[in-house]
GROMACS .gro file of C-alpha atoms in nm:
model
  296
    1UNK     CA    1  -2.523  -0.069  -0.547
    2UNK     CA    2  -2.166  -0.004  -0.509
    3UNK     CA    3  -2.088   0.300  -0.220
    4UNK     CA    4  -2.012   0.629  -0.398
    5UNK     CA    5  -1.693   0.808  -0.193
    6UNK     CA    6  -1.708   1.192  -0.203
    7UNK     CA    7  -1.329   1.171  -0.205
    8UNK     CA    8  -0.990   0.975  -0.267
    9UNK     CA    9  -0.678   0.979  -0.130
   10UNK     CA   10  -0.366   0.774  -0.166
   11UNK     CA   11  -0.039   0.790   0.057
   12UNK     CA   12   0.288   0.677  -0.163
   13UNK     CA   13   0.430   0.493   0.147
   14UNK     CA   14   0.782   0.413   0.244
   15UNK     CA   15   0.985   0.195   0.515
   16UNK     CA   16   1.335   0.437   0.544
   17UNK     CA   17   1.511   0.472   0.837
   18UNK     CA   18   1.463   0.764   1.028
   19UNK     CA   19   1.210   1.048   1.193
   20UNK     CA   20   1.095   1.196   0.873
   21UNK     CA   21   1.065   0.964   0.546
   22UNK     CA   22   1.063   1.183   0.211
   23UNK     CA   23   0.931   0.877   0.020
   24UNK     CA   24   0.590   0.941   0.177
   25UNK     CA   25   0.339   1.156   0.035
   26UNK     CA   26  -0.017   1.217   0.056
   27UNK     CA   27  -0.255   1.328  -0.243
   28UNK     CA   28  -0.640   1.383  -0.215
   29UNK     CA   29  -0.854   1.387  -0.532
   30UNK     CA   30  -1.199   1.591  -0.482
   31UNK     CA   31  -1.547   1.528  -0.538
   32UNK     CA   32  -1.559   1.749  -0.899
   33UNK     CA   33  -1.237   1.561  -1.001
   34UNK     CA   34  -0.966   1.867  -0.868
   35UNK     CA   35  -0.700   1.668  -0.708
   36UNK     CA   36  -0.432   1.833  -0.443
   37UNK     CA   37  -0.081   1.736  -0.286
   38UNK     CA   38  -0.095   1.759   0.095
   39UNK     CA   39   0.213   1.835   0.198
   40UNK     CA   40   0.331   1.822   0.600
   41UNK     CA   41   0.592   2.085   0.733
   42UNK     CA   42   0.931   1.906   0.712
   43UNK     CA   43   0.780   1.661   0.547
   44UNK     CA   44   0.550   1.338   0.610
   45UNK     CA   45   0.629   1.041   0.889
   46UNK     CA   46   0.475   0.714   0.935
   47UNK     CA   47   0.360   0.847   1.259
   48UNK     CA   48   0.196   1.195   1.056
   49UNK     CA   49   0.033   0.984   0.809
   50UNK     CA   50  -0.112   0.777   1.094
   51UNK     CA   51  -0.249   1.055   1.239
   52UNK     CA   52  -0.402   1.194   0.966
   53UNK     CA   53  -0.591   0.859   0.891
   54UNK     CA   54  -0.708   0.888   1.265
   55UNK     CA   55  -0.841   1.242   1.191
   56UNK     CA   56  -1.023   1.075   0.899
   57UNK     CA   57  -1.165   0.812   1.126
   58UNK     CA   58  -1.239   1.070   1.403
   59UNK     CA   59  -1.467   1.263   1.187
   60UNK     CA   60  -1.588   0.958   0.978
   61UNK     CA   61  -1.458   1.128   0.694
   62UNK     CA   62  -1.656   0.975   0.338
   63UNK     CA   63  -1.283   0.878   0.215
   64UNK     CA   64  -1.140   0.628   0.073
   65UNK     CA   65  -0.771   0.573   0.175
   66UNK     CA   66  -0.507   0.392  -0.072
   67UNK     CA   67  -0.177   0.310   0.034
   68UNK     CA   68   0.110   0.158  -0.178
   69UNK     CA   69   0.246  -0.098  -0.017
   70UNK     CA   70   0.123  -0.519   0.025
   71UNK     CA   71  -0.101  -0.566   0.353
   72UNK     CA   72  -0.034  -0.918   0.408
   73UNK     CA   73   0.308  -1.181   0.356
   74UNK     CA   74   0.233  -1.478   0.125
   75UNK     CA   75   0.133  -1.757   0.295
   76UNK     CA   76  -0.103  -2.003   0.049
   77UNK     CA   77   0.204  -2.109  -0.141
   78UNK     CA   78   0.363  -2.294   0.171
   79UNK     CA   79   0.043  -2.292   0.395
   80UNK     CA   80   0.255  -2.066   0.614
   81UNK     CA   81   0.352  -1.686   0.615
   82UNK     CA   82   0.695  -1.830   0.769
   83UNK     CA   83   0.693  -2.188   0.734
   84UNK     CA   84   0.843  -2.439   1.011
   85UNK     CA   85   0.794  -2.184   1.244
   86UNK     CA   86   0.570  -2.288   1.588
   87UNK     CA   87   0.502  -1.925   1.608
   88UNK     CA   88   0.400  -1.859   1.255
   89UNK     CA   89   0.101  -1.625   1.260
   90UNK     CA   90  -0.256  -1.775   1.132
   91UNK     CA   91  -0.399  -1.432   0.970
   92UNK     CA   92  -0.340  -1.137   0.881
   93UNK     CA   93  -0.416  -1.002   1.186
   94UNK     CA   94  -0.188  -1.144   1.403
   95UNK     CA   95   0.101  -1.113   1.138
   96UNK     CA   96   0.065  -0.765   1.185
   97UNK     CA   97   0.036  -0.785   1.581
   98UNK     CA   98   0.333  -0.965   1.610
   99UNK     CA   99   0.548  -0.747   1.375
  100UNK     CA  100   0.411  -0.464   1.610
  101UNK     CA  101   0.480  -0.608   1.903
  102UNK     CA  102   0.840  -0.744   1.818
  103UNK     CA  103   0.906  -0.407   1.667
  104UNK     CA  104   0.753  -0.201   1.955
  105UNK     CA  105   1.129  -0.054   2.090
  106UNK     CA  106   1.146   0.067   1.716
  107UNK     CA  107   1.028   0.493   1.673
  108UNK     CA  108   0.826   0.556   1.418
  109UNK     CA  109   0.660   0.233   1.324
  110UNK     CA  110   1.015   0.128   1.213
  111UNK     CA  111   1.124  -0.200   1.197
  112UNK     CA  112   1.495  -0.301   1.247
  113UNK     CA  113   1.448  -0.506   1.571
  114UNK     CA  114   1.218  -0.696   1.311
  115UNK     CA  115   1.452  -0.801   1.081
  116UNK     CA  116   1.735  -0.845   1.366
  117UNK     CA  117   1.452  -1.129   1.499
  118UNK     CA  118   1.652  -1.491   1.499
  119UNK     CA  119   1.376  -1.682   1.320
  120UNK     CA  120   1.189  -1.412   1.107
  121UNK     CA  121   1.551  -1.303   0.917
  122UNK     CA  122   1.579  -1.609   0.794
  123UNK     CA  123   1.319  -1.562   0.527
  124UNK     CA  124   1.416  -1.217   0.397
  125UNK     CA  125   1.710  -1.143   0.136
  126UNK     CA  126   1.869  -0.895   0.334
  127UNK     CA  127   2.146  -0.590   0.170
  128UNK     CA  128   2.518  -0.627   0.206
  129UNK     CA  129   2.490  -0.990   0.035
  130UNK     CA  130   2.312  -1.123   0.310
  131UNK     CA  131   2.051  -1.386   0.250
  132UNK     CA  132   1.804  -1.599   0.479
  133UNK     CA  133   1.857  -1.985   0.456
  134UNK     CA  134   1.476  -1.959   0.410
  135UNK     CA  135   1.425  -1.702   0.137
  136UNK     CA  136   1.348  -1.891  -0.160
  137UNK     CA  137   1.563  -1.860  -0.461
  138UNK     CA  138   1.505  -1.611  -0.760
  139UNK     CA  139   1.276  -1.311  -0.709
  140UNK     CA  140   1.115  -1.480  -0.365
  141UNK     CA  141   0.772  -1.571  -0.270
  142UNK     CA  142   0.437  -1.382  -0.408
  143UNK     CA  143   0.104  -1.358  -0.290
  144UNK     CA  144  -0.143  -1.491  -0.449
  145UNK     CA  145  -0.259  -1.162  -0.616
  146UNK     CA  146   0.140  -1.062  -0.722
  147UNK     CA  147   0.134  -1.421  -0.876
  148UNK     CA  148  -0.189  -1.326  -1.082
  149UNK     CA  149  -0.059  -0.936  -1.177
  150UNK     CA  150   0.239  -1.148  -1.351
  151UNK     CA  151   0.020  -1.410  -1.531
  152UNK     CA  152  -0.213  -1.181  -1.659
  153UNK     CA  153   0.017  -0.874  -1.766
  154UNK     CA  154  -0.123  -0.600  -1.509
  155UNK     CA  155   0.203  -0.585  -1.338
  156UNK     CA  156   0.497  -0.658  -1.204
  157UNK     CA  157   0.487  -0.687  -0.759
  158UNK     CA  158   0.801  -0.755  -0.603
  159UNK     CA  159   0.800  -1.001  -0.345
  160UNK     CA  160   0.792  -0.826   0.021
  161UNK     CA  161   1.074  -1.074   0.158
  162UNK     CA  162   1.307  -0.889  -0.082
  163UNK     CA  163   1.467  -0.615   0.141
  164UNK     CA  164   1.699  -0.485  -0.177
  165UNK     CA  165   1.728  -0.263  -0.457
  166UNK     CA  166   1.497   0.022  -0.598
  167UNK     CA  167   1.202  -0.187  -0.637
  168UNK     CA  168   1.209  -0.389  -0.303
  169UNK     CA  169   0.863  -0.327  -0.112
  170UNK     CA  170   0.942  -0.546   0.167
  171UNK     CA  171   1.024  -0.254   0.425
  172UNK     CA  172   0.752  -0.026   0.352
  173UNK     CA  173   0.483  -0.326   0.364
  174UNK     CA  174   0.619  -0.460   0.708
  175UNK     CA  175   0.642  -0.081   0.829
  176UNK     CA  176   0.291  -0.034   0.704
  177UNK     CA  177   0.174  -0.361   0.884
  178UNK     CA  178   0.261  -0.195   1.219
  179UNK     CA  179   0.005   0.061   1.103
  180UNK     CA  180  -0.229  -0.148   1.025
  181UNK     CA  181  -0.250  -0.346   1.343
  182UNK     CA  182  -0.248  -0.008   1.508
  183UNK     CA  183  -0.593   0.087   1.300
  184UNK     CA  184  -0.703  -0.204   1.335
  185UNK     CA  185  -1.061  -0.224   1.485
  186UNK     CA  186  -1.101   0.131   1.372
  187UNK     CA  187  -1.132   0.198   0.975
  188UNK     CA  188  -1.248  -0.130   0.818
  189UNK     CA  189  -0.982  -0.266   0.589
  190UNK     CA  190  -1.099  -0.398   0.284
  191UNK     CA  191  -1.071  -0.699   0.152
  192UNK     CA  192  -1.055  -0.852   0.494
  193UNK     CA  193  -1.351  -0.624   0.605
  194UNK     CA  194  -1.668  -0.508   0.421
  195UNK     CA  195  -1.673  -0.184   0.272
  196UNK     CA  196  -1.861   0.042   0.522
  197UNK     CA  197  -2.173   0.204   0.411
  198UNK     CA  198  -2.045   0.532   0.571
  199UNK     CA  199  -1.713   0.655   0.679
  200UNK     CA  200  -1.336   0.606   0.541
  201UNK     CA  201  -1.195   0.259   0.442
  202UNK     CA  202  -0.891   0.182   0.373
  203UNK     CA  203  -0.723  -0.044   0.068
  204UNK     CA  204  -0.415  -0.169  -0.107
  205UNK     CA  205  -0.301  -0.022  -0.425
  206UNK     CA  206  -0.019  -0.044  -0.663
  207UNK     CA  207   0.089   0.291  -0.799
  208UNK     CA  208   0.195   0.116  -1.131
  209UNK     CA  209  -0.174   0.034  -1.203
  210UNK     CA  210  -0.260   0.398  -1.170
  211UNK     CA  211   0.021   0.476  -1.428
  212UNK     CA  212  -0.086   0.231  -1.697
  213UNK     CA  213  -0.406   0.357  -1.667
  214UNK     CA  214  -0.325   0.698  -1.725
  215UNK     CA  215  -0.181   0.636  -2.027
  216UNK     CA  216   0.179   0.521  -1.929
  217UNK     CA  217   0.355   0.227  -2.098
  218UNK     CA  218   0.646  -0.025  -2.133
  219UNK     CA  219   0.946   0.022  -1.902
  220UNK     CA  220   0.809   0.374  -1.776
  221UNK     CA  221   0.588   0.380  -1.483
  222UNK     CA  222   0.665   0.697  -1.296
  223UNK     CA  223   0.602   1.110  -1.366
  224UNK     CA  224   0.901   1.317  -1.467
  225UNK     CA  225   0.765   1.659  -1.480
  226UNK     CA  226   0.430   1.851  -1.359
  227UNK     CA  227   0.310   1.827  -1.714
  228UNK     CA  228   0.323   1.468  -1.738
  229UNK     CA  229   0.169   1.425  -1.426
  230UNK     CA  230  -0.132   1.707  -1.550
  231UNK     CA  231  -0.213   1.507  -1.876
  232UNK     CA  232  -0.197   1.208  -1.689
  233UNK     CA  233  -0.431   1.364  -1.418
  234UNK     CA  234  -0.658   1.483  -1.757
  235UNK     CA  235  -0.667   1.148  -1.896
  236UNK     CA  236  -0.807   1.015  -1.570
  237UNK     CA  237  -1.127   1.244  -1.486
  238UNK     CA  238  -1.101   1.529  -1.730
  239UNK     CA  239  -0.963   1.838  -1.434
  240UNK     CA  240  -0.643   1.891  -1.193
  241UNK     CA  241  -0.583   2.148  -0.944
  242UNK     CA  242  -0.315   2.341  -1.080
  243UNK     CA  243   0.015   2.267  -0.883
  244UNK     CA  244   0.150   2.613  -0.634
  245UNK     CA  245   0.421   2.771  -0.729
  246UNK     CA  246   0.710   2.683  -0.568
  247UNK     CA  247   1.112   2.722  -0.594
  248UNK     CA  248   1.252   2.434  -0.760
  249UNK     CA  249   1.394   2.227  -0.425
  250UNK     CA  250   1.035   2.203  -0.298
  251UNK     CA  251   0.869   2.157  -0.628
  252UNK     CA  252   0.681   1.793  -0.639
  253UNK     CA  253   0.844   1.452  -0.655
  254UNK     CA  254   0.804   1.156  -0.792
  255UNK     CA  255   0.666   1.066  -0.472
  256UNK     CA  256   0.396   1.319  -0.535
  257UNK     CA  257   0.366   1.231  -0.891
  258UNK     CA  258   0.235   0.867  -0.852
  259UNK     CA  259   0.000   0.988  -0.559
  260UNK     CA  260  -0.111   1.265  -0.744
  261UNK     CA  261  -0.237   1.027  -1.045
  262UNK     CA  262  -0.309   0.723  -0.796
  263UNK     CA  263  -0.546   0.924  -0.616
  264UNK     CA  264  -0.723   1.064  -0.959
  265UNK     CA  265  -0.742   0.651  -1.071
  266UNK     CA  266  -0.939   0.554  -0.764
  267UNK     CA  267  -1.187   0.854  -0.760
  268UNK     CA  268  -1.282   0.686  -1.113
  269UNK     CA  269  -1.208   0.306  -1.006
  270UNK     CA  270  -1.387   0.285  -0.701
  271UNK     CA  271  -1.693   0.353  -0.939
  272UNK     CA  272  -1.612   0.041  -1.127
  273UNK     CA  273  -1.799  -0.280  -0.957
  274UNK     CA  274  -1.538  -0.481  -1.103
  275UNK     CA  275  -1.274  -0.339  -0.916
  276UNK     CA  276  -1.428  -0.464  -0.585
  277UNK     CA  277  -1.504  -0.800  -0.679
  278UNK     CA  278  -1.250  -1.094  -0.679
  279UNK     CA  279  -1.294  -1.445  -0.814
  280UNK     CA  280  -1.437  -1.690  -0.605
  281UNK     CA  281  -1.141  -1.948  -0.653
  282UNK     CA  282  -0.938  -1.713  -0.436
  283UNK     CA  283  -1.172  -1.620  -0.160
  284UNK     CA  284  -0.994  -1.841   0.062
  285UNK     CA  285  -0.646  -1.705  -0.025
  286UNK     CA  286  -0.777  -1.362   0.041
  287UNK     CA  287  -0.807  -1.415   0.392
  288UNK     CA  288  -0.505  -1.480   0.446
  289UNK     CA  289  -0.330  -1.221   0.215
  290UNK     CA  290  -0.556  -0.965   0.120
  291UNK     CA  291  -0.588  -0.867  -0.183
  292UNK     CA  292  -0.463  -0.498  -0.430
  293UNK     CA  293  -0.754  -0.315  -0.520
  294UNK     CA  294  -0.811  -0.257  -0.881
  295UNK     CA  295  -0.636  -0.608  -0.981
  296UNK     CA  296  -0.897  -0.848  -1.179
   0.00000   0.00000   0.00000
């Protein structure tokens, strides 16, 4: 029987520059369906959100913790997550202890010493015009699971060695990676670890699914306004915690938006067993790149 979580939560992520990173926020939906932005004074860090998944952890919290952003590089389409390298990573794991460890002179789980690294720039499309000799041409490589959201409709993943434009994910994932070798050991992370029969676990999601779901379609995949967001919230699970009143600088973002309604989608996903179960043909593959929750 699949493991009922009292609540859900789901941290929009980001991978900007600096000690505070607006693009971050944090939305928990409730046991009876009320879902609330958590906001941070001065706004959420890598380094906040961290700690507040450590809190979770410390008092084995019954939560379970989405966050938008790819938890593994590709690496079954060239058998290696950077090919020709001696020093290529074999798993997940030690992909993210190495970008950790190369990045570790970096605040705030940052990683610009990472992409300054002789070999490991080679395989990102980098701004200002700058390209890798080893990024591969078009849109770049794709996990195994982004290659499967594109042949079956459900989406449309970037590929993390992209560093550029509005829809690059490539910083926030590699950021995020530094997180996750810093958790690691702690909160199982699922799909490489079993879902726990007590306590938070954390997983991979894609915002976009949450906004499909809720009713959104075509070209438009994020919330505009608090009422968009509340129908969308309504579609999911039928109540929303009505939003405080706030002057219009600090009203919600789009930021808060997608958490808002990600957050409502897993309370009723993570009831679904199909959600949590993956085709046997990629088992393998999942090993090595994980896998985003809700994708089948």
């Amino acid at each position: 029987m699949m493991r009922q979580f009292s609540k859900t939560a789901c941290f929009d992520w980001s991978g900007a520059n600096g000690k505070r990173q607006p693009g971050i926020a944090l939305a928990i939906c409730n046991a009876d369906g009320g879902v609330q932005n958590i906001s941070q004074n001065g706004g959420w860090s890598r380094i906040l959100a961290m700690q507040w998944i450590k809190e979770q952890i410390d008092n084995h919290a019954d939560i379970l913790i989405g966050i938008d952003m790819s938890f593994a590089l590709p690496f079954c389409d060239l058998g290696a997550y950077f090919p020709h390298w001696n020093d290529s990573p074999l798993s997940p794991s030690q992909l993210w202890q190495m970008i950790d460890t190369i990045s570790a002179q970096d605040a705030g789980l940052g990683i610009n010493i990472l992409l300054q690294h002789h070999e490991i720039s080679r395989h990102f499309r980098h701004g200002g015009g700058i390209c890798g000799d080893k990024f591969t041409g078009g849109m770049g490589r794709l996990r195994t699971v982004e290659q499967y959201q594109h042949e079956i409709g459900s989406g449309r993943s970037a590929s993390c060695f992209n560093l550029v434009g509005a829809a690059q994910v490539g910083k926030s994932s590699l950021t995020g990676m530094r997180m996750l070798h810093q958790l690691n050991g702690q909160i199982p992370i699922w799909p490489f670890d079993p879902v726990p029969d007590s306590g938070p676990c954390l997983i991979e999601i894609y915002t976009s699914i949450a906004a499909h779901k809720a009713g959104m379609t075509g070209n438009k995949k994020k919330f505009d306004d608090d009422e968009a967001m509340t129908e969308a919230i309504r579609a999911l699970n039928g109540h929303v915690l009505k939003l405080p009143d706030a002057p219009i600088p600090n009203r919600p973002d789009k930021h808060v938006y997608d958490a808002m309604v990600t957050a409502a989608w897993m309370r009723q996903a993570a009831r679904q067993h199909e959600n949590w179960t993956i085709d046997e043909k990629f088992r393998e593959k999942i090993a090595k790149e994980g896998w985003t929750f809700g994708i089948n």
